[in-house]
mmCIF file of C-alpha atoms and ligand atoms in Angstrom:
data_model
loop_
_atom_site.group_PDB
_atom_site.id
_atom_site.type_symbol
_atom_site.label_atom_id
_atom_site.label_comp_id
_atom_site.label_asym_id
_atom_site.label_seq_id
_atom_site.Cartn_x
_atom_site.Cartn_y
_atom_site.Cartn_z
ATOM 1 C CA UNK K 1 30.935 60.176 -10.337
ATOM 2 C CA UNK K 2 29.476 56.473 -9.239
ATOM 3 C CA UNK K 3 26.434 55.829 -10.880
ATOM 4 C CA UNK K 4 23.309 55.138 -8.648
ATOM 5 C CA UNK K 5 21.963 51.635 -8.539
ATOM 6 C CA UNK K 6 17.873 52.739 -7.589
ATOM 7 C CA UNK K 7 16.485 49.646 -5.815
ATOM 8 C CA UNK K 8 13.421 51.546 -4.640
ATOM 9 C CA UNK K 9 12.593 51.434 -8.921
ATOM 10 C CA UNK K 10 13.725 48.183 -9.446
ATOM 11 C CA UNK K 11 11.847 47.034 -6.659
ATOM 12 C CA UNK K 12 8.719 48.832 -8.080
ATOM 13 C CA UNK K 13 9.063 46.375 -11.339
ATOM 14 C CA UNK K 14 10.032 43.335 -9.601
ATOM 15 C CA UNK K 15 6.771 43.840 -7.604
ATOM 16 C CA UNK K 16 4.876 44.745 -10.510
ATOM 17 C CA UNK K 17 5.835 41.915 -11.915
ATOM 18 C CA UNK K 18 4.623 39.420 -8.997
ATOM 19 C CA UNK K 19 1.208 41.009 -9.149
ATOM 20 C CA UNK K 20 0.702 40.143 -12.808
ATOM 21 C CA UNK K 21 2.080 36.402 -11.536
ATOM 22 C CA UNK K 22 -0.586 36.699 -9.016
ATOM 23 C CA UNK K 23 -3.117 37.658 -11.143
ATOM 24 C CA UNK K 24 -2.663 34.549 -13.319
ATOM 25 C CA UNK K 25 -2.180 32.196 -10.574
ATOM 26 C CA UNK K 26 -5.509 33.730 -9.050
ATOM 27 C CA UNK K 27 -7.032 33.022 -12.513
ATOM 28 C CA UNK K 28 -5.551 29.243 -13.155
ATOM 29 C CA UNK K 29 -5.992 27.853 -9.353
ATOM 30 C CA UNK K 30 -9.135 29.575 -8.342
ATOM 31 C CA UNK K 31 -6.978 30.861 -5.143
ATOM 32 C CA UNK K 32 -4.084 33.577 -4.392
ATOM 33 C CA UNK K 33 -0.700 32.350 -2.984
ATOM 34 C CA UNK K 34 -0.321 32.529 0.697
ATOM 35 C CA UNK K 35 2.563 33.230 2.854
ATOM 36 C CA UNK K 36 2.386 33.218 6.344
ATOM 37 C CA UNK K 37 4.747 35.209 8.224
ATOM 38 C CA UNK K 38 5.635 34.286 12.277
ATOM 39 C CA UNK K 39 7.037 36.595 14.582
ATOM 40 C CA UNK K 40 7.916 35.662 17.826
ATOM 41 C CA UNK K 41 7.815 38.351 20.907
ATOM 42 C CA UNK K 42 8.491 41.927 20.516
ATOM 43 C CA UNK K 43 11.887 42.895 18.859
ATOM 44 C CA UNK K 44 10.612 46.193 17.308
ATOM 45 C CA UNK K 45 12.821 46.200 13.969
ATOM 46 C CA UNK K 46 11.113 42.528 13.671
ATOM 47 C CA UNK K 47 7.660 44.027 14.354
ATOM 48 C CA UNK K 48 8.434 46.485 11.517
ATOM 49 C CA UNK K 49 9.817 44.299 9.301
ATOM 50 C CA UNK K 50 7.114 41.805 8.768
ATOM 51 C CA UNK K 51 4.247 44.145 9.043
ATOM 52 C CA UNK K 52 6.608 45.510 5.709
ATOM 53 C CA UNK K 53 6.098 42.238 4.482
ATOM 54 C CA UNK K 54 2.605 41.365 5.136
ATOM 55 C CA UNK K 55 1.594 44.721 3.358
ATOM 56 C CA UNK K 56 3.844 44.100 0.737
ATOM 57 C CA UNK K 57 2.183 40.594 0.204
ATOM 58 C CA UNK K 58 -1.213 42.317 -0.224
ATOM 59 C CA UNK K 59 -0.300 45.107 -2.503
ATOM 60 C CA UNK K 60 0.237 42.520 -5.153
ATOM 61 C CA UNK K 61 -2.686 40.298 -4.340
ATOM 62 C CA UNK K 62 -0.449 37.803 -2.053
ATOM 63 C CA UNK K 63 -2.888 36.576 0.993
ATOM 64 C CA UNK K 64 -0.203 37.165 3.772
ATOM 65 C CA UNK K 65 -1.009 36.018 6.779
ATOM 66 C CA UNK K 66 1.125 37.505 10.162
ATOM 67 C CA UNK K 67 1.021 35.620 12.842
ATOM 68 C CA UNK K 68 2.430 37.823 16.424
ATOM 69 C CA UNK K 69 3.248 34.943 18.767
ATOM 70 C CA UNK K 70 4.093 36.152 22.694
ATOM 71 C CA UNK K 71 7.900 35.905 23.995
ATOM 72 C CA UNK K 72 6.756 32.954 25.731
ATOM 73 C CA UNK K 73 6.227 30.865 23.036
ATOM 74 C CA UNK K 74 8.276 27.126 23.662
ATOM 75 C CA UNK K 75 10.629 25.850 20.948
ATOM 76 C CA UNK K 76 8.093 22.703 20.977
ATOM 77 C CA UNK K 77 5.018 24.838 20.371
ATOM 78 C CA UNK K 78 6.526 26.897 17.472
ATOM 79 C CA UNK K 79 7.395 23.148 15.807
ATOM 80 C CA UNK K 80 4.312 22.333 15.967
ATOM 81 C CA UNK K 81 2.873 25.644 14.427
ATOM 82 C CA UNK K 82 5.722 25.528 11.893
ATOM 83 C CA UNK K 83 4.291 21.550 11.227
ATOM 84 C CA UNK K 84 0.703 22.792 10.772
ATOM 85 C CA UNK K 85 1.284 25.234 7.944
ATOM 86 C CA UNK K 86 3.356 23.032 6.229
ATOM 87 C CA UNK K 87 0.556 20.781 6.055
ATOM 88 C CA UNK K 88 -1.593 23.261 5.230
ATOM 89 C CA UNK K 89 -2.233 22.891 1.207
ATOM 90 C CA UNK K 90 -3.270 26.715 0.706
ATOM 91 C CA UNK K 91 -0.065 27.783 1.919
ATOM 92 C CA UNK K 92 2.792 28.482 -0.461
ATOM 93 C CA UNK K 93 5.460 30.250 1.724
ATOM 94 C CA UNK K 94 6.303 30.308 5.005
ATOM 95 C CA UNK K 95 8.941 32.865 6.913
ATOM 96 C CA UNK K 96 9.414 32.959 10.552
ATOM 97 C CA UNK K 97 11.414 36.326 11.557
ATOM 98 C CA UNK K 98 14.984 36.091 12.583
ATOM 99 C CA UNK K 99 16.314 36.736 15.243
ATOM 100 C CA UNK K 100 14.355 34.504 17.554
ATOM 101 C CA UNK K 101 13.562 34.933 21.559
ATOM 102 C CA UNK K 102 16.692 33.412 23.445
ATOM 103 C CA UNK K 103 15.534 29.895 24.516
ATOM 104 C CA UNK K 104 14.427 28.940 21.027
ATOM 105 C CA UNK K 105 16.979 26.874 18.535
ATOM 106 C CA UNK K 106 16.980 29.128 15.375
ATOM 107 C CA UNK K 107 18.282 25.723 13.502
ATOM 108 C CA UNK K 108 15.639 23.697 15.417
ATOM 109 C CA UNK K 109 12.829 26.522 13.664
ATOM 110 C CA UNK K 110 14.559 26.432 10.199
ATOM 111 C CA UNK K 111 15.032 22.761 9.838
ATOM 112 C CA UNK K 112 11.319 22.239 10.907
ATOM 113 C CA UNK K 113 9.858 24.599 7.478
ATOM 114 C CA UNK K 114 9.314 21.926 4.656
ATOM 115 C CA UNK K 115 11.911 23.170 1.916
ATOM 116 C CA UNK K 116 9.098 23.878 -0.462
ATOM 117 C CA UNK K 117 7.631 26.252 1.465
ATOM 118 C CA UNK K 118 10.871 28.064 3.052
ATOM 119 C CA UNK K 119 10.813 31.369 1.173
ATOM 120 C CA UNK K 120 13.514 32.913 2.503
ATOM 121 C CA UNK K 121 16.132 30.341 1.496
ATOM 122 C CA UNK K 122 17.179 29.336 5.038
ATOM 123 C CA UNK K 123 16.383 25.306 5.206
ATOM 124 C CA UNK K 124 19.801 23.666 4.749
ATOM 125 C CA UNK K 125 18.136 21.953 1.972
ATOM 126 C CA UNK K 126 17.973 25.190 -0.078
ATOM 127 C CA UNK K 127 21.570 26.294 0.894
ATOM 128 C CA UNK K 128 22.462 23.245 -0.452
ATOM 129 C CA UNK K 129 21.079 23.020 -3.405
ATOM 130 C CA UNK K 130 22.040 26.886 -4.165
ATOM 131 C CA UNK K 131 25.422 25.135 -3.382
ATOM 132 C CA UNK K 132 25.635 22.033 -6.018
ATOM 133 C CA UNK K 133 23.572 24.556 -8.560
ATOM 134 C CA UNK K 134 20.551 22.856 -8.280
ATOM 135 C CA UNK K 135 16.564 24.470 -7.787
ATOM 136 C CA UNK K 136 15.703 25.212 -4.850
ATOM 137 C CA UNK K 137 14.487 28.888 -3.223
ATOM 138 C CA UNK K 138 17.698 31.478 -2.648
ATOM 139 C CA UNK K 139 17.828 33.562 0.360
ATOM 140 C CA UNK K 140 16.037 37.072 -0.873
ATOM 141 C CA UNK K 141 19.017 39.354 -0.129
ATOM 142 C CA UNK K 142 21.761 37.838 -2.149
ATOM 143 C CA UNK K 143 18.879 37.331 -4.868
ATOM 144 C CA UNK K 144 17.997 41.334 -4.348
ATOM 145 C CA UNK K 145 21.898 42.202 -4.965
ATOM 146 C CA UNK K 146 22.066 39.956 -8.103
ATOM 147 C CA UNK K 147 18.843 41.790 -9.651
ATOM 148 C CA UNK K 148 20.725 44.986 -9.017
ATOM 149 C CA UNK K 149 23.924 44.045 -10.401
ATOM 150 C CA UNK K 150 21.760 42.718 -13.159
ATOM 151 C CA UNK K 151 20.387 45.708 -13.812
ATOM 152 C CA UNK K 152 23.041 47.666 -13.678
ATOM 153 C CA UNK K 153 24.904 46.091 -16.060
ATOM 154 C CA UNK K 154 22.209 45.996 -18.418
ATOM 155 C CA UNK K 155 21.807 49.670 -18.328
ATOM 156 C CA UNK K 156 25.306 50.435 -19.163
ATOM 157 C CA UNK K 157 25.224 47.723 -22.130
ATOM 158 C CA UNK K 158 27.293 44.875 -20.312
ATOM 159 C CA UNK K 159 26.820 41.481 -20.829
ATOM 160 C CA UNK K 160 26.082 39.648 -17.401
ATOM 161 C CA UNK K 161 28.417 37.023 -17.476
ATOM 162 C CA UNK K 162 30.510 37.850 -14.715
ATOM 163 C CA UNK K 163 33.335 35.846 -16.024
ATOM 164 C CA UNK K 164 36.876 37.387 -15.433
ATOM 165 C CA UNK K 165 35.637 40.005 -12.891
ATOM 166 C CA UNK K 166 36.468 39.609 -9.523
ATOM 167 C CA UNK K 167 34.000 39.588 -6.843
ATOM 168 C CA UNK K 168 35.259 40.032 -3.210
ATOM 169 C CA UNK K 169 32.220 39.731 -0.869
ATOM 170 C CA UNK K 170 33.199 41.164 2.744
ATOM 171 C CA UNK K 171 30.537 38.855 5.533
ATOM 172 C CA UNK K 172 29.937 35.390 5.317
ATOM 173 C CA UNK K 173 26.764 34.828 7.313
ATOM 174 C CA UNK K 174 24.369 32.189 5.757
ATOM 175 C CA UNK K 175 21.876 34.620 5.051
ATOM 176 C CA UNK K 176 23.649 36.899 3.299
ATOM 177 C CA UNK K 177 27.207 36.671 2.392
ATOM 178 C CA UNK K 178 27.661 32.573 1.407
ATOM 179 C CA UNK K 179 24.321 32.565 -0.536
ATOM 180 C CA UNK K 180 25.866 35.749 -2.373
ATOM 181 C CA UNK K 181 29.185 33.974 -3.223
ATOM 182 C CA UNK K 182 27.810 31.016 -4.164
ATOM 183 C CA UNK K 183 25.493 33.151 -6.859
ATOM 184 C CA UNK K 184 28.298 35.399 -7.753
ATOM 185 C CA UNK K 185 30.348 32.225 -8.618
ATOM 186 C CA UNK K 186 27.613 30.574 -10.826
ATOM 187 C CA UNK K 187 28.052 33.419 -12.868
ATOM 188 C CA UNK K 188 31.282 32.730 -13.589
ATOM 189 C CA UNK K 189 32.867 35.476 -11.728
ATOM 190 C CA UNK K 190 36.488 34.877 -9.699
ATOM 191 C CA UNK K 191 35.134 35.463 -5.901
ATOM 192 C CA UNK K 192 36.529 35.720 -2.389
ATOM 193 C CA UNK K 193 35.040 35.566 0.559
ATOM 194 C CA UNK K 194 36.126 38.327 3.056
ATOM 195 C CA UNK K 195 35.393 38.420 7.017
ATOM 196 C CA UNK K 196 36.242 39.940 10.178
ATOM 197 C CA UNK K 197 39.837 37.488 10.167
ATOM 198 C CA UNK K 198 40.660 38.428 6.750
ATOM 199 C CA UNK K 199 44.481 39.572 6.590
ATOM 200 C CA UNK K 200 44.588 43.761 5.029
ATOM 201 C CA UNK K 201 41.141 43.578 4.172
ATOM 202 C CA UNK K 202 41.238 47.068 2.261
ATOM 203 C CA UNK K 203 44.255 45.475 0.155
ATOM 204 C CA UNK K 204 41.822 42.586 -0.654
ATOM 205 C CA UNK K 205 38.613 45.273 -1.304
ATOM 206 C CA UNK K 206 40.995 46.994 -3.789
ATOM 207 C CA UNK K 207 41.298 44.312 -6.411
ATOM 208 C CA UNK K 208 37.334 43.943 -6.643
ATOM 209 C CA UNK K 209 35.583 44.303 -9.618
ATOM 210 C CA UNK K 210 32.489 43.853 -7.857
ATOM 211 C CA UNK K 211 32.475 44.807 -4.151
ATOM 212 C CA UNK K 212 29.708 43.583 -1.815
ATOM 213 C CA UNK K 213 29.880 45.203 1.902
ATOM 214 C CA UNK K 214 27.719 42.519 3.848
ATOM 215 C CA UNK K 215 29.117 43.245 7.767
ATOM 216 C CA UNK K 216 26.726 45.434 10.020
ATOM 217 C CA UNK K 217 29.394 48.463 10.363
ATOM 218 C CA UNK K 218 28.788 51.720 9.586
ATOM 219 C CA UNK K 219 30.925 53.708 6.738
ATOM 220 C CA UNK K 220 33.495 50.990 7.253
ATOM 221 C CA UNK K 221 34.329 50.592 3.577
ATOM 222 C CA UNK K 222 36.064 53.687 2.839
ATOM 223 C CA UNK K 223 36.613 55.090 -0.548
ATOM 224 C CA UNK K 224 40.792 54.312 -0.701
ATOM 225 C CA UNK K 225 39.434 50.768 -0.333
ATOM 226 C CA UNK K 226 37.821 50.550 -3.696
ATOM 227 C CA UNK K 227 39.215 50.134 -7.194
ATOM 228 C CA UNK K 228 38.560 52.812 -9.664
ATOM 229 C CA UNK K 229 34.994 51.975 -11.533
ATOM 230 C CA UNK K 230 34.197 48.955 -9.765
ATOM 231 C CA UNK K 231 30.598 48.062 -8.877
ATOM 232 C CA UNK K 232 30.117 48.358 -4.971
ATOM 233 C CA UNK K 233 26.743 46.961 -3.658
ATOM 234 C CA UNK K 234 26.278 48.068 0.351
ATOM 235 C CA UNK K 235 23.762 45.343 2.049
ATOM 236 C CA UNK K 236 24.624 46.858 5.360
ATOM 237 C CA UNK K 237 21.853 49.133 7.450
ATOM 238 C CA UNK K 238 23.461 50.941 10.418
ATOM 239 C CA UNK K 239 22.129 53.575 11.916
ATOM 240 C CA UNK K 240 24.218 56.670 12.846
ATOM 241 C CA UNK K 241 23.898 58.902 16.482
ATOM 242 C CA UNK K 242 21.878 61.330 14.532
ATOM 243 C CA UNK K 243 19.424 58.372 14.464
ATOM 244 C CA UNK K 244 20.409 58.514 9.747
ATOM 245 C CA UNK K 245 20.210 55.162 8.278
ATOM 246 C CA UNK K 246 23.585 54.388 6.159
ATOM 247 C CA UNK K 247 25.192 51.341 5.230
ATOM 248 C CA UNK K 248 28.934 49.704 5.453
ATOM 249 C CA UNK K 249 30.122 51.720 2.537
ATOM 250 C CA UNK K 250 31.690 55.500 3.145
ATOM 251 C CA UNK K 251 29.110 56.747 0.658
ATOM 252 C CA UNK K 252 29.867 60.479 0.293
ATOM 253 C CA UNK K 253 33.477 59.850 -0.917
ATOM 254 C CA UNK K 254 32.663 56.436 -2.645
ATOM 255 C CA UNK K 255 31.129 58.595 -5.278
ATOM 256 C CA UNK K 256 33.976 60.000 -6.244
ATOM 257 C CA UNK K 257 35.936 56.330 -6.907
ATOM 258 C CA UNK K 258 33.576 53.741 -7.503
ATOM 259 C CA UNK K 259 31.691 53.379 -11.381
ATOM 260 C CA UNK K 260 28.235 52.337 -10.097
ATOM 261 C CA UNK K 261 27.507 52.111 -5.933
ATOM 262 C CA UNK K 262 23.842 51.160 -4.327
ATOM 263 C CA UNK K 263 22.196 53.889 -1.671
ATOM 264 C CA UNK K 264 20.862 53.333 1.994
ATOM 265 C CA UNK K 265 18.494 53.362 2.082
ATOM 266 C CA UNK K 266 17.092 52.819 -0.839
ATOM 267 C CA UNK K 267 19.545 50.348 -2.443
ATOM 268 C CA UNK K 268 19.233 46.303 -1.352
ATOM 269 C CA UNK K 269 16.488 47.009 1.506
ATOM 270 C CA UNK K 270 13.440 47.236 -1.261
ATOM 271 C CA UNK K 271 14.801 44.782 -3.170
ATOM 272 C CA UNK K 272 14.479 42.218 -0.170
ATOM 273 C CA UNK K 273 10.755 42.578 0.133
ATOM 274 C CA UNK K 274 10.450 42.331 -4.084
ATOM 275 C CA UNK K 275 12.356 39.041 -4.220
ATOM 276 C CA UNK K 276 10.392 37.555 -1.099
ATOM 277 C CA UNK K 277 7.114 38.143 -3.395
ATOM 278 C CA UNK K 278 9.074 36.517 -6.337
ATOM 279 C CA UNK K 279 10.069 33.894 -4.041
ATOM 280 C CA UNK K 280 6.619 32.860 -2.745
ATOM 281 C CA UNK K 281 4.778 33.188 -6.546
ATOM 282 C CA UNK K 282 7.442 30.605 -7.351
ATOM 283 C CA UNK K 283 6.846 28.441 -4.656
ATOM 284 C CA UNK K 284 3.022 28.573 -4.988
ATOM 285 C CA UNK K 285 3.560 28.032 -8.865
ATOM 286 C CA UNK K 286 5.978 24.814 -8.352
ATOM 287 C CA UNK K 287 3.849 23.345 -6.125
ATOM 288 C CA UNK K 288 0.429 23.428 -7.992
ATOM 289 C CA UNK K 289 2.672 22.132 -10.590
HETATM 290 P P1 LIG X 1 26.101 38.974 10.426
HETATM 291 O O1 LIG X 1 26.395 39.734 11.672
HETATM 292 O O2 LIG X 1 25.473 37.646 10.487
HETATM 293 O O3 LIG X 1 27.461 38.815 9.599
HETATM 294 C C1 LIG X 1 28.383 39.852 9.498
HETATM 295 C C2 LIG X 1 29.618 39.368 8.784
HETATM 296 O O4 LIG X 1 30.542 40.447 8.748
HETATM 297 C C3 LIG X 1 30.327 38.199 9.466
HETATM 298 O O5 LIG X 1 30.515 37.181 8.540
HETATM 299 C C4 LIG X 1 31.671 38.759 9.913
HETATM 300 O O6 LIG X 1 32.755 37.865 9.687
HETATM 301 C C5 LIG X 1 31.836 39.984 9.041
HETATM 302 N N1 LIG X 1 32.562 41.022 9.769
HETATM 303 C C6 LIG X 1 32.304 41.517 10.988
HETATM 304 N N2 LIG X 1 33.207 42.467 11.308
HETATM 305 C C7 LIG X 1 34.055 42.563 10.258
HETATM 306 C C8 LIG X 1 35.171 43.349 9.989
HETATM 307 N N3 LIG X 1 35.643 44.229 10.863
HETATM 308 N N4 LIG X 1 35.803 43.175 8.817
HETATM 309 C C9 LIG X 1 35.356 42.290 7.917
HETATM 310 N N5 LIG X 1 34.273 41.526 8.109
HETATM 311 C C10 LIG X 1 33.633 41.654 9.268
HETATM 312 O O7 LIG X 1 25.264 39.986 9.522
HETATM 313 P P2 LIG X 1 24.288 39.749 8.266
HETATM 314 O O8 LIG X 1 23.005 39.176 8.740
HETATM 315 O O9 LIG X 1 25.018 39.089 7.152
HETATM 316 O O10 LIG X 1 24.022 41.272 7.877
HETATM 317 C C11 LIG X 1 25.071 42.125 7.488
HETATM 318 C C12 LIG X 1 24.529 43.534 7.318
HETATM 319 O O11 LIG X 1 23.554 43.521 6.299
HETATM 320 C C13 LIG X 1 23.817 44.094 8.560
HETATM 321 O O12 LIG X 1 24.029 45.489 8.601
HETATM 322 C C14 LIG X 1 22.356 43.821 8.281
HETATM 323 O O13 LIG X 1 21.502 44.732 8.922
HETATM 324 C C15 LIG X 1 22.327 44.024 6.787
HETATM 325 N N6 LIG X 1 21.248 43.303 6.119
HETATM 326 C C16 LIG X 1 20.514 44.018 5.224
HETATM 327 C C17 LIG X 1 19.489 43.418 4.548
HETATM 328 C C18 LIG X 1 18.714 44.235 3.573
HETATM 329 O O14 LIG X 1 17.632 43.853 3.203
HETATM 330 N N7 LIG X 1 19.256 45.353 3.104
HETATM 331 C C19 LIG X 1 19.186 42.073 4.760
HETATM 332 C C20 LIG X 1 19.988 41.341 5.641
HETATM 333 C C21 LIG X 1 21.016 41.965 6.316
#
């Protein structure tokens, strides 16, 4: 039987964590950090999401900031809003909600957040440097999956260098599976990169040590896909025609296969909001220097 990887603890900590962070940066700088999260028109898992956030933010002494900007907002007027809280100096983080009204250029909106202040990872700047293994801020997904594969390996007493284990990560958006990769590779594990033109994909799954499900497809992943023991992290959130959240992973009879799997809920979605909190303490701390 799999063992369960809790993020809804782990997330708990994490969070815990940040508000001791933000107690200390409260007490050095005389202010708290501040993100400011945009959200453009009325997509209501967006609306959810980054009330989520803003809520999170205060529950650990973050000043979060949501800003609900009408469906008629023009690509030029969100630059400019994007330009004024960068220049803002009590802002630490800034995170404009994905996906964005048609008529706006997502790329135009990411490339116009000053890297320092990009917590979720997005700027090409940060990809980049994630990419040559350099500091910069990592996407808060792949980050989530890597404290939970972190953690699980501590619990069962393995060391977490991931050297020799194989890593097959199935998705390769930017905000998800490449950052993952790229993360799973600086820790020295073997990893491919899996997508919707992969040849035999369950073939591929079944030589992972570590298996990351990263696609948007519900129960796809099923358990004759997975290799005895191995470590199966589900990022996907689908829901079914009984309106039931589950993931990309065939849960029920993964169980029975895989040595450690993560729940949805439950699993990588807490862990998103935790490392978003970790990401903007870290910006607000490298920028007061
Ligand atoms: P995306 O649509 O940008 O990318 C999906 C990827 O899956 C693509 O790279 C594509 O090549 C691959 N794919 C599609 N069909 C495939 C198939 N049949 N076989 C193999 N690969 C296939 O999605 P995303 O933004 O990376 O998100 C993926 C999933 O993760 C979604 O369900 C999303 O809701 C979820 N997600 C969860 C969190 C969280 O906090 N838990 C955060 C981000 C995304």
């Amino acid at each position: 039987m799999a063992r369960i990887i809790d993020g809804k603890v782990l997330a708990a900590q994490r969070r815990a964590r940040v508000a001791a962070g933000v107690a200390e940066f409260c007490a050095r700088n005389g202010r708290a950090p501040g993100l400011e999260v945009v959200l453009v028109g009325d997509d209501p898992a967006s609306a959810v999401y980054t009330r989520n956030k803003e809520k999170a933010a205060a529950e650990v002494g973050i000043r979060g900031v949501l800003h609900r900007l009408p469906d008629t907002t023009s690509e030029a007027w969100l630059v400019d809003f994007v330009a004024s809280l960068n220049a803002n100096p009590a802002i630490d983080g800034i995170l404009v909600q994905l996906p964005l009204p048609r008529g706006i250029d997502v790329n135009r909106i990411i490339d116009a957040i000053l890297p320092s202040k990009d917590v979720d990872g997005f700027h090409p700047m940060n990809a980049g440097m994630l990419s040559v293994g350099r500091e910069g801020l990592v996407p808060c997904t792949p980050r989530g999956c890597m404290a939970l594969l972190d953690a699980h390996l501590e619990a069962v007493g393995e060391g977490l260098d991931l050297g020799g284990k194989h890593a097959v990560v199935i998705g390769r958006s930017n905000i998800v599976g490449k950052p993952l990769g790229q993360l799973l590779l600086a820790r020295n594990a073997t990893v491919t990169m899996a997508h919707s033109r992969t040849r035999d994909l369950p073939a591929v799954c079944r030589t992972a040590d570590i298996l990351v499900a990263a696609v948007g497809r519900a129960a796809m992943v099923r358990a004759d896909w997975l290799k005895p023991g191995a470590i199966v992290l589900d990022v996907g959130i689908n829901r079914t025609a009984d309106g039931k959240l589950c993931g990309d992973v065939d849960s029920e009879a993964a169980m029975a296969v895989a040595g450690a799997l993560t729940p949805v809920p439950g699993g990588v979605g807490p862990m998103t909001i935790a490392m978003l909190l970790e990401n903007t303490l870290l910006a607000a701390s490298r920028r007061v220097g």
